[in-house]
Short mmCIF file of C-alpha atoms and ligand atoms in Angstrom, two decimals:
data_model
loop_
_atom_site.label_atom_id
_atom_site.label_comp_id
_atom_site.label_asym_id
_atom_site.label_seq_id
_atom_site.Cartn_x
_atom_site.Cartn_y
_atom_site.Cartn_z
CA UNK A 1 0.00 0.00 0.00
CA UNK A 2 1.18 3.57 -1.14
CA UNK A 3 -0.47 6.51 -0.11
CA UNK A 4 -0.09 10.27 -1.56
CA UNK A 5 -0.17 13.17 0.65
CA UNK A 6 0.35 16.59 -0.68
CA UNK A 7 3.27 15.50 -3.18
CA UNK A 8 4.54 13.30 -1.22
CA UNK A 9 4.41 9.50 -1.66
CA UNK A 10 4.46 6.97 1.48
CA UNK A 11 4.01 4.24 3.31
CA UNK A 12 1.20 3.53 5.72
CA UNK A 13 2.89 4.00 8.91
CA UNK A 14 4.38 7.28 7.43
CA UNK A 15 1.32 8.66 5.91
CA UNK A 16 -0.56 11.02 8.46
CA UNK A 17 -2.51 14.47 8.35
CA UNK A 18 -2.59 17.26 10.92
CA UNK A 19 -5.51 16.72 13.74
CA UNK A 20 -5.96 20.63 12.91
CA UNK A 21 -7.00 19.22 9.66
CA UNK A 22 -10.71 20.08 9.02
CA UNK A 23 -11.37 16.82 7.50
CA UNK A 24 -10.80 15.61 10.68
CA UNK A 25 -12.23 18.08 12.96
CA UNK A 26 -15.45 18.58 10.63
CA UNK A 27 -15.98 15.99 7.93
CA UNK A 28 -15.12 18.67 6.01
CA UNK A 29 -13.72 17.82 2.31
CA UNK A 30 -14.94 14.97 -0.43
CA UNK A 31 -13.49 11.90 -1.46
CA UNK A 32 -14.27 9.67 -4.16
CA UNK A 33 -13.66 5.70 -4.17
CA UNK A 34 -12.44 4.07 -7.43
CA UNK A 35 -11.28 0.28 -8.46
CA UNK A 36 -8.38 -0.58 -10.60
CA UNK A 37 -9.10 -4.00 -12.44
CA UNK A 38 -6.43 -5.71 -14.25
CA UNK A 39 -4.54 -2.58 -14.74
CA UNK A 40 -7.38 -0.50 -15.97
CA UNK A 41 -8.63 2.27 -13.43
CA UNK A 42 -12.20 1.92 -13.81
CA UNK A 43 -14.06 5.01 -15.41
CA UNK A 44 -11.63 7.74 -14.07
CA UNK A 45 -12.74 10.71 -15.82
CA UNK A 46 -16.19 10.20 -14.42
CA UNK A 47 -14.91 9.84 -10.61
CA UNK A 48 -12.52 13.09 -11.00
CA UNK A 49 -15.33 14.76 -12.72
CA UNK A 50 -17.49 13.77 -9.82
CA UNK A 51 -14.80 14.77 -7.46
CA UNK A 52 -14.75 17.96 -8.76
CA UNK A 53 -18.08 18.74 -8.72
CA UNK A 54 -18.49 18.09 -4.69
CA UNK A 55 -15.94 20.79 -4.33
CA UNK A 56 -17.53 23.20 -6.64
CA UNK A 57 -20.44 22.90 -4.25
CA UNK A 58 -18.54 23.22 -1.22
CA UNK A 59 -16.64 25.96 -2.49
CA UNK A 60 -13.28 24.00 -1.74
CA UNK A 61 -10.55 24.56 -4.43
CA UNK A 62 -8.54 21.60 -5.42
CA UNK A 63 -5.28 22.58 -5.45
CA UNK A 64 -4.26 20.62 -8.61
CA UNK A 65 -6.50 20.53 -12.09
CA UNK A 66 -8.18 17.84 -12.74
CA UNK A 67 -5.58 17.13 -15.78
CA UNK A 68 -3.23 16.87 -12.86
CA UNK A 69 -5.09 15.24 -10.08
CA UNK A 70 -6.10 12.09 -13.12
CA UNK A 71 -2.21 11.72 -13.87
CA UNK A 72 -1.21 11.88 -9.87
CA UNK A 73 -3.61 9.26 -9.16
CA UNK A 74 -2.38 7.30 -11.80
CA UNK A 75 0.81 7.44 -10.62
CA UNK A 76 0.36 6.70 -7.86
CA UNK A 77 -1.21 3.23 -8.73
CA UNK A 78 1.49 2.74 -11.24
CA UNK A 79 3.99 3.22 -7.64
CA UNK A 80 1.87 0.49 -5.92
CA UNK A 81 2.42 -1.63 -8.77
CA UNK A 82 -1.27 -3.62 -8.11
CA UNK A 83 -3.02 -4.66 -10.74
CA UNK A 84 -6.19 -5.03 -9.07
CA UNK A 85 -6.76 -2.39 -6.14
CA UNK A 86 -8.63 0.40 -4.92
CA UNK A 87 -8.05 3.98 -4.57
CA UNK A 88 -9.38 6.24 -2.14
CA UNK A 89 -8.97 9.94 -3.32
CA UNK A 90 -9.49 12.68 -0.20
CA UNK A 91 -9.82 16.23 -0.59
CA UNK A 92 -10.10 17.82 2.76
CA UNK A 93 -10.71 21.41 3.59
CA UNK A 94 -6.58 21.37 5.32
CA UNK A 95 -5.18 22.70 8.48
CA UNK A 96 -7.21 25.38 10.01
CA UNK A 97 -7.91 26.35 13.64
CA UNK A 98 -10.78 25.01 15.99
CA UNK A 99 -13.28 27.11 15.04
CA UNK A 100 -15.30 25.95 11.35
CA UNK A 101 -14.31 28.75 9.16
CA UNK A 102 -12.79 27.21 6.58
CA UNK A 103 -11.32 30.39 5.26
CA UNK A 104 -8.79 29.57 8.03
CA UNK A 105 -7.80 26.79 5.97
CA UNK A 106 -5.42 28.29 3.09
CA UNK A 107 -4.30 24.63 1.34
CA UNK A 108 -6.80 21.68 1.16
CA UNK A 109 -4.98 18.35 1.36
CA UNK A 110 -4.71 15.98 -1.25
CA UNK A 111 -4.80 12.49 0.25
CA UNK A 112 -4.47 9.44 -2.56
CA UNK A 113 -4.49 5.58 -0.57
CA UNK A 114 -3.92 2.68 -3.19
CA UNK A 115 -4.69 -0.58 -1.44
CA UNK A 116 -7.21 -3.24 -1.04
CA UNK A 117 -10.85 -3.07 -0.96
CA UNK A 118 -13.47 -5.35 1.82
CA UNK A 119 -15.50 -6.83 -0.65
CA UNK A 120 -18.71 -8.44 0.09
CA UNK A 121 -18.49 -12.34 0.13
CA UNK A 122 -18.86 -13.96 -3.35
CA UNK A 123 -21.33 -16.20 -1.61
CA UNK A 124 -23.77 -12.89 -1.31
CA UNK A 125 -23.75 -12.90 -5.39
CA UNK A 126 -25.15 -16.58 -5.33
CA UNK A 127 -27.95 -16.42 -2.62
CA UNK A 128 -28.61 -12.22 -2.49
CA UNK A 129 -28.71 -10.50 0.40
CA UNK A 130 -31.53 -8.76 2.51
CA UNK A 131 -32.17 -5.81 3.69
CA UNK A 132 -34.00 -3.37 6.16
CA UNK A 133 -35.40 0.01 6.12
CA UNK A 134 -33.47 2.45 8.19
CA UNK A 135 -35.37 4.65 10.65
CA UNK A 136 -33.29 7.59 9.69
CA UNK A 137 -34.45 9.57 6.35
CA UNK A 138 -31.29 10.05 3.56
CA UNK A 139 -30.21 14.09 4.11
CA UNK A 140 -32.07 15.89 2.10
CA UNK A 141 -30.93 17.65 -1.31
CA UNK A 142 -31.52 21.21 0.41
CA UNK A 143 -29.15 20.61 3.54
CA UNK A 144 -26.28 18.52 1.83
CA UNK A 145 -27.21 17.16 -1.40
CA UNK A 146 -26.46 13.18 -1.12
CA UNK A 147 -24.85 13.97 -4.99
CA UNK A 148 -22.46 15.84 -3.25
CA UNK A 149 -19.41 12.80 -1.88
CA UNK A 150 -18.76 14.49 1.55
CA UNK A 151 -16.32 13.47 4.26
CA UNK A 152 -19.99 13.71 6.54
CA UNK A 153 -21.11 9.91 6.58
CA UNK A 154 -22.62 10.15 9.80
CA UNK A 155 -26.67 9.77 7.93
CA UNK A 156 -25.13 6.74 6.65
CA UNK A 157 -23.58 5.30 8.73
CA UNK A 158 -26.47 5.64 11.66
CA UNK A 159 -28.33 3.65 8.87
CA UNK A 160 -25.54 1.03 8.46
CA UNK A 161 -25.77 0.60 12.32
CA UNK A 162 -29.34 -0.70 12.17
CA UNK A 163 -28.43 -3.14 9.33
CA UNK A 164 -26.17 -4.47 11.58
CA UNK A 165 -28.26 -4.54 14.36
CA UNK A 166 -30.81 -6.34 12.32
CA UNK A 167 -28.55 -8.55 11.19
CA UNK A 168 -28.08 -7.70 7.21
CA UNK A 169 -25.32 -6.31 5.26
CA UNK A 170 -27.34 -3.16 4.38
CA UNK A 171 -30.05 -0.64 4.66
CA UNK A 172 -32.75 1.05 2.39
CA UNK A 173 -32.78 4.80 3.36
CA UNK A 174 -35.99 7.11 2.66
CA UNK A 175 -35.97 10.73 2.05
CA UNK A 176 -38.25 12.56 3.88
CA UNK A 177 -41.49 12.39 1.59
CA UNK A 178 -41.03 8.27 2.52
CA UNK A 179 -39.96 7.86 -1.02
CA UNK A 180 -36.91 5.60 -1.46
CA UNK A 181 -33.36 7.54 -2.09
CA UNK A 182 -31.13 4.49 -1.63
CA UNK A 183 -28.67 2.72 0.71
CA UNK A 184 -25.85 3.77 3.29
CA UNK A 185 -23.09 3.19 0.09
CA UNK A 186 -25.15 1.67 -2.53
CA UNK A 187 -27.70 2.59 -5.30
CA UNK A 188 -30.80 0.81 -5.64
CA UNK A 189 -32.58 -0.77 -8.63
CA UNK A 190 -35.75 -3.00 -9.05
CA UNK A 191 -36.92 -4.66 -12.13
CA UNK A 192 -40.94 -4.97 -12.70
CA UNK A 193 -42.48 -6.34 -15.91
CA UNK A 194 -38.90 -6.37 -17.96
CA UNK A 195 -38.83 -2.66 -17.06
CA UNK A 196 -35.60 -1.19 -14.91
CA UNK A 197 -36.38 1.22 -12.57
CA UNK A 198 -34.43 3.40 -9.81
CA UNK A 199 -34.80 6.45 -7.81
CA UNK A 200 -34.20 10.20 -9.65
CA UNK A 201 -31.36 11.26 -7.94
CA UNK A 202 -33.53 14.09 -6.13
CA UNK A 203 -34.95 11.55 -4.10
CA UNK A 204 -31.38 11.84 -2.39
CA UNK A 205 -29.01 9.57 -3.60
CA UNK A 206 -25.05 10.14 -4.70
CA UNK A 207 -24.80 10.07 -8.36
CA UNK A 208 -23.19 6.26 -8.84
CA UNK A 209 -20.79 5.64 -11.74
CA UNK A 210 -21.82 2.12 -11.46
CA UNK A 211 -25.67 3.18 -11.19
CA UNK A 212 -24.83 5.09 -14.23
CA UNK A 213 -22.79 2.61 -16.09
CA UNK A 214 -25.55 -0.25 -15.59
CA UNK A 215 -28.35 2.46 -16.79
CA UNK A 216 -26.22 2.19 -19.86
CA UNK A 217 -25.63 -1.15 -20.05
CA UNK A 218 -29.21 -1.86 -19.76
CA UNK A 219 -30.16 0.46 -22.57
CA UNK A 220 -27.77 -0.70 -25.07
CA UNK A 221 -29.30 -4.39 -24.17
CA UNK A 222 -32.61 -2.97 -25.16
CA UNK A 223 -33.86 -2.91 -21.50
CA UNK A 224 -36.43 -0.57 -20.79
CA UNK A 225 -35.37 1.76 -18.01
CA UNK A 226 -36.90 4.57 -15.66
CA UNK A 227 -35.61 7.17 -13.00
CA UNK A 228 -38.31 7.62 -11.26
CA UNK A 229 -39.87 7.89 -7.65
CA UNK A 230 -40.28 4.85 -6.02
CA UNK A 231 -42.11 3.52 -3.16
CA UNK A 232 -41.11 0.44 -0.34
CA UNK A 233 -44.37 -1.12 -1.86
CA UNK A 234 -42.47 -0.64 -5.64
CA UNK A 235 -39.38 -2.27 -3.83
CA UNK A 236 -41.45 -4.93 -1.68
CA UNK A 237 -43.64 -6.20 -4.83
CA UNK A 238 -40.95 -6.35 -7.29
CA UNK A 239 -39.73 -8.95 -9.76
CA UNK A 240 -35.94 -8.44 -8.70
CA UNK A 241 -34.12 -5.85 -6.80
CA UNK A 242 -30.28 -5.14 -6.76
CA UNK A 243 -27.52 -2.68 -5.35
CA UNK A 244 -24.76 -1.04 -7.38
CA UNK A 245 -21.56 0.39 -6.11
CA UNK A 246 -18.04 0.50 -6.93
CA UNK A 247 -17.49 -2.30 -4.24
CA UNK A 248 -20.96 -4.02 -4.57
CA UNK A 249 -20.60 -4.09 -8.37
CA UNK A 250 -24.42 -5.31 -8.96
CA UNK A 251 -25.54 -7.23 -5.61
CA UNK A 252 -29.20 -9.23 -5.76
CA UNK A 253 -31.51 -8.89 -3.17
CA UNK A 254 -33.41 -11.24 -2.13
CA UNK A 255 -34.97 -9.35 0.85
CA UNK A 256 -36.20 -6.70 2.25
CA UNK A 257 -38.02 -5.71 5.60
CA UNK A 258 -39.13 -9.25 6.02
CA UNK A 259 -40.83 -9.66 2.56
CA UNK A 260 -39.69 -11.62 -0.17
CA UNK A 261 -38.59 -9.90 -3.25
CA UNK A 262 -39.72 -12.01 -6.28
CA UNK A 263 -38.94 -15.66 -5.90
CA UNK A 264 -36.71 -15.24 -3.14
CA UNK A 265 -33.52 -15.91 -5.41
CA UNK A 266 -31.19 -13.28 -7.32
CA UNK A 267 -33.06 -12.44 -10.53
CA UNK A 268 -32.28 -13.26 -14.23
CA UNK A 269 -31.73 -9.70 -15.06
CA UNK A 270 -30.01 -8.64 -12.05
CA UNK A 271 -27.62 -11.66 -13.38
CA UNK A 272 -27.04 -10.55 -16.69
CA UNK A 273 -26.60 -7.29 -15.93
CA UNK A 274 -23.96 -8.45 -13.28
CA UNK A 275 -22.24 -10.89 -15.96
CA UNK A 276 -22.23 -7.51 -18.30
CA UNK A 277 -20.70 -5.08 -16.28
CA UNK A 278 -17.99 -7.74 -15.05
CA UNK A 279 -17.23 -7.86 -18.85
CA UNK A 280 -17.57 -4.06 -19.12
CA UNK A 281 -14.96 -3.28 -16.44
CA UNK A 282 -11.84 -4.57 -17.47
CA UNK A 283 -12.43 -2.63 -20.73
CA UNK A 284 -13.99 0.92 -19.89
CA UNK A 285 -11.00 2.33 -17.92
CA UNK A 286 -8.00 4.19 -18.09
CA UNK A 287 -4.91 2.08 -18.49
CA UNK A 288 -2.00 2.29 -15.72
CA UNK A 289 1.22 2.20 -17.34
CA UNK A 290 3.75 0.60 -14.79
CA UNK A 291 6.93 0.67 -16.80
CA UNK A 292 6.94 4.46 -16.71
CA UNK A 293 8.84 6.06 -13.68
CA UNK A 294 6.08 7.52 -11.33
CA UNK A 295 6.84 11.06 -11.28
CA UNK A 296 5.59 11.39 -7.43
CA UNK A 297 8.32 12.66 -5.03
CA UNK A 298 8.98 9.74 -2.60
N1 LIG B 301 -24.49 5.80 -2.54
C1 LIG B 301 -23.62 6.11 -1.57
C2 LIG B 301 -24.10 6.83 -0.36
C3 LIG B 301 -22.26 5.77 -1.71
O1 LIG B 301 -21.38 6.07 -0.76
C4 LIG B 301 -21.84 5.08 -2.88
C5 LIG B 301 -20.39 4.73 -3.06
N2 LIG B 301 -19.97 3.71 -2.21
C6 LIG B 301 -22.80 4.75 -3.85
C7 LIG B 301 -24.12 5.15 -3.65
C8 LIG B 301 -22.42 4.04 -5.11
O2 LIG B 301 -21.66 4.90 -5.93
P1 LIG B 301 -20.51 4.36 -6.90
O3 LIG B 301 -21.18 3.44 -7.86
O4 LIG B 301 -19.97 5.58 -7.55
O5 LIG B 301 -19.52 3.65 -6.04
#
């Protein structure tokens, strides 16, 4: 494991960040979460584009273009010579005082980790998993839009909390009109009469690239498919459901609340469009070239 900070390139136990740091004293700053597969860095432009658009909304200037930020972190994989990893990118607001004002903070830091990912259990992909609906409503868009990737995971993770207390690997999150947004760090689809469906991203949910890259998927296969608003009835009587996510990939559900989502096993669909985007993802990336000296200062 490598890890960039602020031009520098180190190891684990060297790697560290000031507790004045207001990514640590606030949640304040964005990340993004990527996966390298077989050399290929999965969809990078859309995860830097991403990137930069949660700091454009949190008025927080990276201090690199996004020209600059792509080639860093694909450097820095290139260092880490793994040909299968993930990257967690980190743009915090910097080192600042104790009070919030983050105009005390003059240089955000630039924090780039190549290493592993927890994955869920391959077994999950067979059988599905289930899942519960969290008592805590997704933030809504007019507080902190869920499209914007903050260092604040506290909604979520209060929601992933009662998964675990119920038992299940994740949890469906409402917005506040009771209208499903999606899960602590997935998206959420359901399939109903051949038809693909998933929550508008108003309803409060990030912006996936792999929500987005099965949308396409799907519509180049000819599938029918709908953002739309969706109810826990829509979820609770439909044919399939599934998760995306850059660590999920597309996860069946078999589950949720107690009732059974279509015949209890992962669905056709939710099968082929796993088998696709497993096909997809090894092509539709950016390749790391390891041969050429990483230009980070180590
Ligand atoms: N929703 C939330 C809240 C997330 O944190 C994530 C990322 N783990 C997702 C959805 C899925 O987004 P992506 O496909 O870009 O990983």
């Amino acid at each position: 494991m490598l890890i960039y900070v602020d031009g520098k390139l180190l190891t684990k136990e060297e790697a560290k960040v000031s507790v004045f740091d207001h990514g640590y004293l606030y949640g304040d700053g964005i990340f993004e979460g990527i996966r390298v597969y077989e050399g290929n860095v999965f969809r990078l432009k859309e995860h830097i584009d991403r990137l930069y658009e949660s700091a454009h909304t949190i008025c927080l200037e990276i201090p690199m273009s996004h020209k600059e930020m792509t080639q860093t972190t694909l450097d820095t994989v290139a260092a880490t010579n793994l040909r299968d990893a993930y990257i967690r990118l980190v743009v915090s607001r910097g080192m600042g005082d104790l009070g919030i004002d983050p105009a005390k903070c003059p240089k955000p830091t630039v924090v780039i980790i190549v290493g592993s990912i927890a994955l869920y259990p391959e077994e999950f992909y067979e059988t599905g998993i289930s899942l519960v609906t969290s008592s805590i409503p997704r933030i809504p868009c007019q507080c902190l839009d869920p499209r914007v990737k903050s260092l604040n995971y506290l909604n979520n993770i209060m929601a992933k909390i009662e998964a675990r207390r119920a038992g299940v690997p994740e949890a469906l999150m409402l917005n506040q009109e009771g209208h499903v947004a999606e899960c602590t760090a997935d998206n959420i689809f359901m399939v109903k009469d051949g038809e693909l469906k998933t929550p508008d991203l108003l309803q409060g949910a990030l912006g996936g690239i792999t929500r987005a890259a099965v949308l396409e998927i799907a519509r180049d296969a000819g599938i029918p498919t709908e953002e739309t608003v969706l109810a826990k009835h829509d979820l609770y009587t439909a044919d399939e459901c599934f998760l995306t996510g850059t660590a999920a990939e597309v996860m069946p559900v078999i589950d949720i609340d107690g009732r059974t989502i279509g015949n209890g096993k992962p669905g056709k669909m939710t099968n082929d469009l796993l088998d696709r985007f497993r096909e997809l993802r090894v092509r539709d990336g950016i390749k790391v070239n390891y041969e050429a000296a990483a230009t980070v200062e180590r």
